[in-house]
XYZ file of C-alpha atoms in Angstrom:
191
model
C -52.039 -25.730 72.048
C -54.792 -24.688 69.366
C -58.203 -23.793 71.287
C -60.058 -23.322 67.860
C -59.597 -19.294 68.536
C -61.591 -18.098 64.564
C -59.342 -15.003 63.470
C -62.372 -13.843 60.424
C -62.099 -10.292 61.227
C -59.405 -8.797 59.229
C -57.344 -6.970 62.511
C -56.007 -8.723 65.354
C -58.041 -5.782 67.497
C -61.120 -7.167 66.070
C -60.889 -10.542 66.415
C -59.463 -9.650 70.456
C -63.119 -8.450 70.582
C -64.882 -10.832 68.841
C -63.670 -13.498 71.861
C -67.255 -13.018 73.474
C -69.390 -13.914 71.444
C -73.418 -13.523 70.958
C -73.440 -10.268 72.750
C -77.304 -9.684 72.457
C -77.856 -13.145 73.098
C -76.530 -16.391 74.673
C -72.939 -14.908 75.417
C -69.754 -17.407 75.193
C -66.738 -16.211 76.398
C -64.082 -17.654 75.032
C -61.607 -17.309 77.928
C -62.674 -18.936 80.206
C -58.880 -19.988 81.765
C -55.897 -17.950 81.506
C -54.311 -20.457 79.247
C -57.435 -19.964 76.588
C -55.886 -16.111 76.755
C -52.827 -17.372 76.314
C -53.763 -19.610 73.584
C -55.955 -16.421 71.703
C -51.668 -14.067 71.556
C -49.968 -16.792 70.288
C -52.904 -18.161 67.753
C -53.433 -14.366 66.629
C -50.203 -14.336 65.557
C -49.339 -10.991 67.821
C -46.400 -13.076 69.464
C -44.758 -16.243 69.486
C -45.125 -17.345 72.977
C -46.146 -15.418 76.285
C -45.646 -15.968 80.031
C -48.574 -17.841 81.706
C -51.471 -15.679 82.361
C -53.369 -15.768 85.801
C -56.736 -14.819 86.654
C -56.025 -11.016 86.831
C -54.623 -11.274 83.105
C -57.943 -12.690 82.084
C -60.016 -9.870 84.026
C -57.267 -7.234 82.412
C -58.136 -8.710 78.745
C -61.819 -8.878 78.732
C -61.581 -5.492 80.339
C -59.520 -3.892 77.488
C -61.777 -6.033 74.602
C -65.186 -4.674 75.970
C -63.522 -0.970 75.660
C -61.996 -1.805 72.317
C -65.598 -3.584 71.202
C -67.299 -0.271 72.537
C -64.732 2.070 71.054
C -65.710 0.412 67.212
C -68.911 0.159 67.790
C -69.239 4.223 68.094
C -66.316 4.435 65.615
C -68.695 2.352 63.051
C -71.577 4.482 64.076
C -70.404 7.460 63.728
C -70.911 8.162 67.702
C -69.282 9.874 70.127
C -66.328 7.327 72.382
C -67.057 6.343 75.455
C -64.402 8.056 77.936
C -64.018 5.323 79.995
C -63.082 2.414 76.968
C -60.812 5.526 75.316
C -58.966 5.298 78.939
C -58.588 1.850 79.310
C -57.679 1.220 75.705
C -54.744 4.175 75.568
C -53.818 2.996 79.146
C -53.185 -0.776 77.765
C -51.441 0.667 74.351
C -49.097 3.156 76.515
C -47.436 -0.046 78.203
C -43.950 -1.157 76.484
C -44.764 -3.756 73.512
C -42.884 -7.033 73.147
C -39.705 -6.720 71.235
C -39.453 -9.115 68.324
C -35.761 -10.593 68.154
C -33.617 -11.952 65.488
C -33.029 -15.507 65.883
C -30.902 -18.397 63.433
C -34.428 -19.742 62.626
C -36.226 -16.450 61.706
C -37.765 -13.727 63.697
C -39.412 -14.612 67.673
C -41.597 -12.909 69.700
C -41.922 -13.542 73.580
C -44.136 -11.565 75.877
C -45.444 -10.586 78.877
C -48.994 -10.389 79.606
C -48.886 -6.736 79.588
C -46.589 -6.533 76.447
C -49.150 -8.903 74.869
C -52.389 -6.818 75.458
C -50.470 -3.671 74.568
C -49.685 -4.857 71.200
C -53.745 -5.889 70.580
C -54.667 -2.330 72.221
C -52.016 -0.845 69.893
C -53.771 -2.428 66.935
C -57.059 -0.995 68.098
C -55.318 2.770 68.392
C -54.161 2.206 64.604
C -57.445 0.722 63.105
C -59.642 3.457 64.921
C -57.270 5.868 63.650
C -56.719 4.698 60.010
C -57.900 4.595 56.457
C -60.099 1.273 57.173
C -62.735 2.745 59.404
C -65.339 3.116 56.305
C -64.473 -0.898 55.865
C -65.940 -1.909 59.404
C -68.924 -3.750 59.216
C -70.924 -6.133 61.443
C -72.232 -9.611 61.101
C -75.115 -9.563 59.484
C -75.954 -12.881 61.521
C -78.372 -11.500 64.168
C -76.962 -14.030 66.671
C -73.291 -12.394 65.845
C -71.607 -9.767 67.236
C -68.382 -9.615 65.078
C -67.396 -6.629 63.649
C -64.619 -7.273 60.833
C -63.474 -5.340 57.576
C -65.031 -5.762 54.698
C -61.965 -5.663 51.442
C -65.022 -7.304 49.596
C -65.236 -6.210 46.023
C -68.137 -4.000 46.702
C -68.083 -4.109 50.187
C -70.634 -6.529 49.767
C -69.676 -9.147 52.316
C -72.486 -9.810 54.747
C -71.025 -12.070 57.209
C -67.836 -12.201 59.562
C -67.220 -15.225 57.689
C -68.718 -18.210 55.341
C -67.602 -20.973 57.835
C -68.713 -19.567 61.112
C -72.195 -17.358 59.955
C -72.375 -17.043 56.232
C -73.141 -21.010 55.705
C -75.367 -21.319 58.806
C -77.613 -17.977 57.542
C -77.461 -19.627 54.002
C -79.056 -23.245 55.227
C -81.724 -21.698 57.140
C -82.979 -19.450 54.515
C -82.759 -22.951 52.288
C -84.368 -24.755 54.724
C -87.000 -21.726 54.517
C -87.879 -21.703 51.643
C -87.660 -25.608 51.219
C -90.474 -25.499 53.661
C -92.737 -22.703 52.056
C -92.443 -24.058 48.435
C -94.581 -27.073 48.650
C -97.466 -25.011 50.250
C -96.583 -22.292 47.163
C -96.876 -25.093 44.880
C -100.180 -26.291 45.980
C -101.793 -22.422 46.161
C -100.625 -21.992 42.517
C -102.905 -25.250 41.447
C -105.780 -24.308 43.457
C -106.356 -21.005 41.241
């Protein structure tokens, strides 16, 4: 069941965040139903298939990605962490992962809710912890929210990605200038 779930972010953590999107504006949550959550673990990639989520699940999830969203934002600001997102985040990561198993046709992961959202807290614990804090960056589409890492050559990238922002920032500035060249144009002739 694909739901169109955009993994641009570089960490599974990340893109568990990035599921509301337009924070300052507009906002669009993603899950909407449990099986959109259940859709987002098996999409990621974090497992291969999960028991059905209920309404609780969803409430759980968006609970843990605001802390985790929270938790890199100060990270990437060089603030102090909010005490109640640490909680919730180490509280999610402390439950029992799922347990990949060995199977004729290659490796399978089935999970619980819980085992599912301690896996994606589990990645936050690591990336907040790790070498790739100086690579977190946001979108530099005012509209978006997403925070990814930037493995750029440079660290030049500007936007979570070229599909979702980086194309629709590149068209309007187009369309910009499109629109202010003509009456350019025209001031140049009149001196």
């Amino acid at each position: 069941m694909n739901l169109d779930h955009v993994f641009v972010c570089g960490n599974p953590a990340l893109d568990f965040a990035a599921t509301l999107q337009a924070r300052r504006s507009v906002r669009f949550e993603m899950w909407v139903t449990p099986d959109r959550l259940d859709a987002w673990y098996v999409e990621s990639g974090i497992v291969d298939a999960v028991s059905p989520g209920e309404e609780a699940d969803v409430e759980r999830a968006r609970t843990v990605r605001e802390a985790i969203y929270r938790l890199v934002t100060a990270r990437r600001l060089g603030e102090a962490y909010d005490g109640t997102a640490l909680t919730l985040v180490n509280d999610a990561a402390r439950k029992p992962p799922a347990v990949p198993r060995l199977t004729p046709a290659g490796r399978w992961t089935q999970a619980t809710q819980d085992e599912a959202l301690s896996m994606v807290a589990r990645h936050a614990v690591e990336l907040l912890s790790g070498p790739d804090v100086p690579l977190l960056k946001e979108c530099g589409n005012p509209e978006c929210t997403r925070v990814y890492l930037d493995r750029s050559r440079g660290m030049r990238r500007q936007w979570c990605g070229m599909d979702s922002c980086g194309n629709r920032i590149k068209a309007a500035a187009y369309r910009a200038r499109k629109k202010t060249a003509p009456v350019a144009a025209r001031t140049d002739e009149a001196d």
